[in-house]
Short mmCIF file of C-alpha atoms in Angstrom, two decimals:
data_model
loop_
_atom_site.label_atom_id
_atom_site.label_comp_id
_atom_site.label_asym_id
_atom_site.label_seq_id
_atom_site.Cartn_x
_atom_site.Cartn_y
_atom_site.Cartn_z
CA UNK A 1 -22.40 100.09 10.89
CA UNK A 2 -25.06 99.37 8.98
CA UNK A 3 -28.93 99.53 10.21
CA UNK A 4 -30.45 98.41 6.84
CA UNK A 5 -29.80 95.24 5.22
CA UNK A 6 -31.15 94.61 1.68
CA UNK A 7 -30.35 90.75 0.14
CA UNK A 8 -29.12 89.77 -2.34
CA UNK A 9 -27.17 93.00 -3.55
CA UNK A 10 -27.21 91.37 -6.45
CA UNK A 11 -29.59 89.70 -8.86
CA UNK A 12 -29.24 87.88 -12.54
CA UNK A 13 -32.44 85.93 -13.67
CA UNK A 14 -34.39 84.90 -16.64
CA UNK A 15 -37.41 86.52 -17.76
CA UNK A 16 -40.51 84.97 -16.34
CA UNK A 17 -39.18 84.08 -12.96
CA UNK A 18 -39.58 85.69 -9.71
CA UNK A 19 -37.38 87.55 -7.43
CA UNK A 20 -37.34 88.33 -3.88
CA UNK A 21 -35.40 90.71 -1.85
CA UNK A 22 -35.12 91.41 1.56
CA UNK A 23 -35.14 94.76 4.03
CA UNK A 24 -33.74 94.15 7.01
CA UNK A 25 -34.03 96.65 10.28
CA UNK A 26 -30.87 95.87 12.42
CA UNK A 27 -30.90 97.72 15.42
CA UNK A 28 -34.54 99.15 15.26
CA UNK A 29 -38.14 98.06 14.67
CA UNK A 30 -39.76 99.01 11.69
CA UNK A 31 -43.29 99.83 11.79
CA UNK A 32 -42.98 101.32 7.67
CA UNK A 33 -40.45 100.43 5.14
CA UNK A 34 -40.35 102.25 1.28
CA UNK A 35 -39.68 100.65 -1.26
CA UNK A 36 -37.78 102.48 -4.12
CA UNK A 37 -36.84 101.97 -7.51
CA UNK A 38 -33.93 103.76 -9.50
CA UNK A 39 -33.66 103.11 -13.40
CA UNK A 40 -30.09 104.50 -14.91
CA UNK A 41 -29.03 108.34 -14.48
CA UNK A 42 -32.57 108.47 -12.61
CA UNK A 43 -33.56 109.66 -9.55
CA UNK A 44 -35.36 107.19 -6.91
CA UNK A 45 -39.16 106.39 -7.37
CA UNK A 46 -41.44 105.51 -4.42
CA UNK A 47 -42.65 102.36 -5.25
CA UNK A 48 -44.83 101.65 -2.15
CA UNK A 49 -45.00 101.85 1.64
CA UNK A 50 -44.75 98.75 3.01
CA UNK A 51 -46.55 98.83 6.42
CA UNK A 52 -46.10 95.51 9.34
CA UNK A 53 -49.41 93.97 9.97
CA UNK A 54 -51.43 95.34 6.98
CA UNK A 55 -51.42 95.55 3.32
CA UNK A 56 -48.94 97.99 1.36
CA UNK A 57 -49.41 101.47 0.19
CA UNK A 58 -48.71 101.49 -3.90
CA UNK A 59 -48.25 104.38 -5.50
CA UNK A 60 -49.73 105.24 -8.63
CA UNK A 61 -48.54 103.32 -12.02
CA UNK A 62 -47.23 100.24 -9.57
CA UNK A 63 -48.64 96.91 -10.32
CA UNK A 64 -49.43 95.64 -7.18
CA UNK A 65 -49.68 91.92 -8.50
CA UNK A 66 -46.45 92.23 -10.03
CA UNK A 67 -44.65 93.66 -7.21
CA UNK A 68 -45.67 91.60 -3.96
CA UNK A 69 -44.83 92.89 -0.60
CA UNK A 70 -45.05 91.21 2.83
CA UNK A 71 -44.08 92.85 5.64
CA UNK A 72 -44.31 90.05 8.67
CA UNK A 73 -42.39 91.29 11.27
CA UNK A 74 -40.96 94.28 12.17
CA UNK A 75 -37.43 94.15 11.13
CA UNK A 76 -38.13 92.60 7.81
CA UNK A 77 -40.14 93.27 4.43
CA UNK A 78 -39.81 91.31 1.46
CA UNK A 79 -40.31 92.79 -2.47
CA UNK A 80 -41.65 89.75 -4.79
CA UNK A 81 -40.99 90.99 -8.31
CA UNK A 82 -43.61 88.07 -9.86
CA UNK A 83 -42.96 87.40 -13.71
CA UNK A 84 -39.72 89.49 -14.37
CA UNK A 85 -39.07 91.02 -17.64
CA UNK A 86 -36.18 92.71 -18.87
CA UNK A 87 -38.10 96.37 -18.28
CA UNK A 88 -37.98 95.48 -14.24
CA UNK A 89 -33.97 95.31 -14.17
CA UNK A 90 -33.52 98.32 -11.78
CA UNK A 91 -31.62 99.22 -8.75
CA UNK A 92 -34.34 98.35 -5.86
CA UNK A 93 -33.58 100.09 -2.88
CA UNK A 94 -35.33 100.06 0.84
CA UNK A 95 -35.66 102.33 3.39
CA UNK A 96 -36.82 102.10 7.43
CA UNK A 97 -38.92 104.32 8.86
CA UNK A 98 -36.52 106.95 9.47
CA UNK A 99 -35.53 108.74 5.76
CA UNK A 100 -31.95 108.58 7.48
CA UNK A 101 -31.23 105.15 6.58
CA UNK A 102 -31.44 103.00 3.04
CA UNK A 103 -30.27 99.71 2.81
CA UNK A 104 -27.05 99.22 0.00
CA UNK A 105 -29.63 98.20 -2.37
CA UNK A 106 -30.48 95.36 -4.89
CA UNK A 107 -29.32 95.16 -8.76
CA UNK A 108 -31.78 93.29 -10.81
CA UNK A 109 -30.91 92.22 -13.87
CA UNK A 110 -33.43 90.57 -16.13
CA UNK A 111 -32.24 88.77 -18.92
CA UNK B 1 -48.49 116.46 -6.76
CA UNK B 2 -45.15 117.11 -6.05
CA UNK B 3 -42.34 119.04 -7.88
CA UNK B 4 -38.79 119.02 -7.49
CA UNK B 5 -35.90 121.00 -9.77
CA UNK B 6 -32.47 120.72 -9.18
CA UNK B 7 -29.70 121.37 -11.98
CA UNK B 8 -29.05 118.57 -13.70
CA UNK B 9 -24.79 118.62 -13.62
CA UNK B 10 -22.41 120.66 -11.97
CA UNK B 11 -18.55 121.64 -11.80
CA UNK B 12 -16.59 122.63 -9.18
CA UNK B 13 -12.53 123.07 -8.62
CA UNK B 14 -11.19 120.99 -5.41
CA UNK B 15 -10.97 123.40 -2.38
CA UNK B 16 -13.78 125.58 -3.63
CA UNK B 17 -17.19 126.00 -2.23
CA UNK B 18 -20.30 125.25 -4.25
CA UNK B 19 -24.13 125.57 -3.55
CA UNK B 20 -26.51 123.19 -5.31
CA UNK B 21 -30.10 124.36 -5.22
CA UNK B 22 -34.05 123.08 -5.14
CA UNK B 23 -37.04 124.37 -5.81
CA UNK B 24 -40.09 122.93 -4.96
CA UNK B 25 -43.92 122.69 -5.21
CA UNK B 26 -45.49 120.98 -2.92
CA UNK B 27 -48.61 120.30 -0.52
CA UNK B 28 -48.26 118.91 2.83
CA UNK B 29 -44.67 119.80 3.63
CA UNK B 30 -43.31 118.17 6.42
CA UNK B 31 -39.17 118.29 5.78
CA UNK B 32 -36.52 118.25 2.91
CA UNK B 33 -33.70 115.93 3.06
CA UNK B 34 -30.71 116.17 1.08
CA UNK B 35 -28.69 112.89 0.04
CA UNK B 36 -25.53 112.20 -1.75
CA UNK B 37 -25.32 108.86 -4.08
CA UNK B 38 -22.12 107.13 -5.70
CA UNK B 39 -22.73 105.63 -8.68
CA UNK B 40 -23.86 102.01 -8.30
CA UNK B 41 -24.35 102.58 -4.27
CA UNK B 42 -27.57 103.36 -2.28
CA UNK B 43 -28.44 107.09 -1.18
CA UNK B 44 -26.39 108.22 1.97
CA UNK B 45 -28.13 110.94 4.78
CA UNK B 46 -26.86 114.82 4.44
CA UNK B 47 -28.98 117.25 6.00
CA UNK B 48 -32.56 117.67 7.25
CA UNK B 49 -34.49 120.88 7.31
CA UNK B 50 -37.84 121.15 8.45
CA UNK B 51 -37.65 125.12 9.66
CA UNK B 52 -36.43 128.19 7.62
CA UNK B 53 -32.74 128.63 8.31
CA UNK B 54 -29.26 127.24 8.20
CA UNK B 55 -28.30 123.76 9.55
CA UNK B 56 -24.36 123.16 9.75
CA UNK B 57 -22.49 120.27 9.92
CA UNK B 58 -18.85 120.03 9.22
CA UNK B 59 -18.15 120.84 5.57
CA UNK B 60 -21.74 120.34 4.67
CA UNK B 61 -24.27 123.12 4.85
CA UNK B 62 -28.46 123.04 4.41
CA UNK B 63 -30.77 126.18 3.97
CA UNK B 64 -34.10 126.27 3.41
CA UNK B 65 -37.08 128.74 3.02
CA UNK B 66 -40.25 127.31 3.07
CA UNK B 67 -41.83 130.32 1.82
CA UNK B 68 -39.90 130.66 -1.67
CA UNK B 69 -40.27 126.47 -1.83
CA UNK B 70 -36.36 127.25 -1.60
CA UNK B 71 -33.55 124.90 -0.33
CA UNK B 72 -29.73 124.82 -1.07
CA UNK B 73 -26.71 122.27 -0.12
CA UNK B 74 -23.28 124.01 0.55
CA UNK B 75 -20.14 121.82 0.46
CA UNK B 76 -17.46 123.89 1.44
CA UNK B 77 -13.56 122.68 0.77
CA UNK B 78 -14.31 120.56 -1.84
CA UNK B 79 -12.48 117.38 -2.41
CA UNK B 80 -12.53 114.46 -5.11
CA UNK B 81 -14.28 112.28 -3.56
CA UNK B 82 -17.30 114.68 -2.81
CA UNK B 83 -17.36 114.17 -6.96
CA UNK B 84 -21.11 112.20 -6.59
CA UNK B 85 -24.77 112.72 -7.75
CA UNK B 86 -26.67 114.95 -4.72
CA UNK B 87 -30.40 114.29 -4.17
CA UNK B 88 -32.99 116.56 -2.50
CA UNK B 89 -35.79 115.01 -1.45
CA UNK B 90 -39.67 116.65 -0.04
CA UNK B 91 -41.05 114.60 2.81
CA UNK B 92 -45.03 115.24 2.52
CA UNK B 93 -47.74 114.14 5.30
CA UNK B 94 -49.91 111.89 3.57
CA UNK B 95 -53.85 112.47 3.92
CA UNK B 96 -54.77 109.60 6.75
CA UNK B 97 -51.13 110.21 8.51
CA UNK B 98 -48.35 108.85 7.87
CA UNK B 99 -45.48 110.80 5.66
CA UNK B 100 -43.04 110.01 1.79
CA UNK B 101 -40.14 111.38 0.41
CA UNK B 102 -40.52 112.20 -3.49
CA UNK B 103 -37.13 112.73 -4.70
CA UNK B 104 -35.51 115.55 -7.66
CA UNK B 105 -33.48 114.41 -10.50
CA UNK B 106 -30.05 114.68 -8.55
CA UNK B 107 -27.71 116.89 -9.17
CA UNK B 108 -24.24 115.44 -10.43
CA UNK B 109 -21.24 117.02 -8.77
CA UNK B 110 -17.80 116.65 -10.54
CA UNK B 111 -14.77 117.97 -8.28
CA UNK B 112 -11.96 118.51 -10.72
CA UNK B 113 -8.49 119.47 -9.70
#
């Protein structure tokens, strides 16, 4: 079964509001979760390591006031997209520390 | 930086065998990972290399040579629903530990009968 949970799967909103979705370890703890991003007929982007107990890693060209993470506890990290516009709808994907295992992803769809 | 080439589409008869390859150019390598992807689904776990050589696993083969910045995936006995986008992906030790996969472009696989 699954070992990463991501909710929702899916996502319709208006521009301006916020989003969150979750990562959820199942069966493991977490110490680092990735966050990815994966626009159409793209490959996935590395949006940030997310790391329990401290702030995230962004990579370069992320906002990271735009793109909130928390990472409480160490089965689950959160991704706040803050302000959405119609450029953020993406496929927003997690993974757990092991590269073995992504969650099923989230669809956002900005409108 | 990091870069990754793999060919961008590919075509393949069912029951055939076809290699997909990747190049790469990187610093800090610590392990390429090979993924396939359905359209509208998350990445799914191939094959991990972190050595020169082969690595086997049922229908699904991995070879890498870290010297040429060389890797290929080999799907042997091809069948439609192999038909998917296939991502390689660098893992590379980050300066103050800790490690990231930067992903290629996929390739997209199309089994036809």
């Amino acid at each position: 079964g699954a070992v990463v949970s991501q909710h929702p799967s899916r996502v319709i909103c208006k521009s301006g509001t916020s989003v969150k979705i979750e990562c959820r370890s199942l069966d493991f703890q977490a110490t680092t979760m990735f966050w990815y991003r994966q626009f159409p007929k793209q490959s996935l982007m590395l949006m940030a390591t997310s790391n329990e107990g401290s702030k995230a890693t962004y990579e370069q060209g992320v906002e990271k006031d735009k793109f909130l993470i928390n990472h409480a506890s160490l089965t689950l990290s959160t991704l706040t997209v803050t302000s959405a516009h119609p450029e953020d709808s993406s496929f927003y994907i997690c993974s757990a520390s092991d590269e073995q295992f992504f969650g099923p992803g989230t669809r956002l769809t900005v409108l | 930086g990091q870069n990754i080439d793999q060919p961008t589409e590919m075509t393949a008869t069912e029951g055939a065998i076809v290699q997909i390859n990747c190049t790469y150019q990187t610093s800090g390598f610590n392990g390429l990972f090979w993924y396939q992807q359905h359209a509208g689904e998350a990445p799914t776990f191939l094959s991990y290399n972190v050595l020169d050589g082969l690595e086997e696993k049922g229908r699904f083969s991995s070879f890498l040579s870290r010297s040429k910045g060389y890797s290929y995936l080999l799907l042997k006995e091809l069948q439609m629903k192999d038909s998917a986008s296939y991502l390689c992906a660098v893992r590379v030790l980050q300066r103050g530990g800790g490690n990231k996969l930067t992903f290629g472009t996929g390739t997209q696989l199309k089994v036809e009968l």
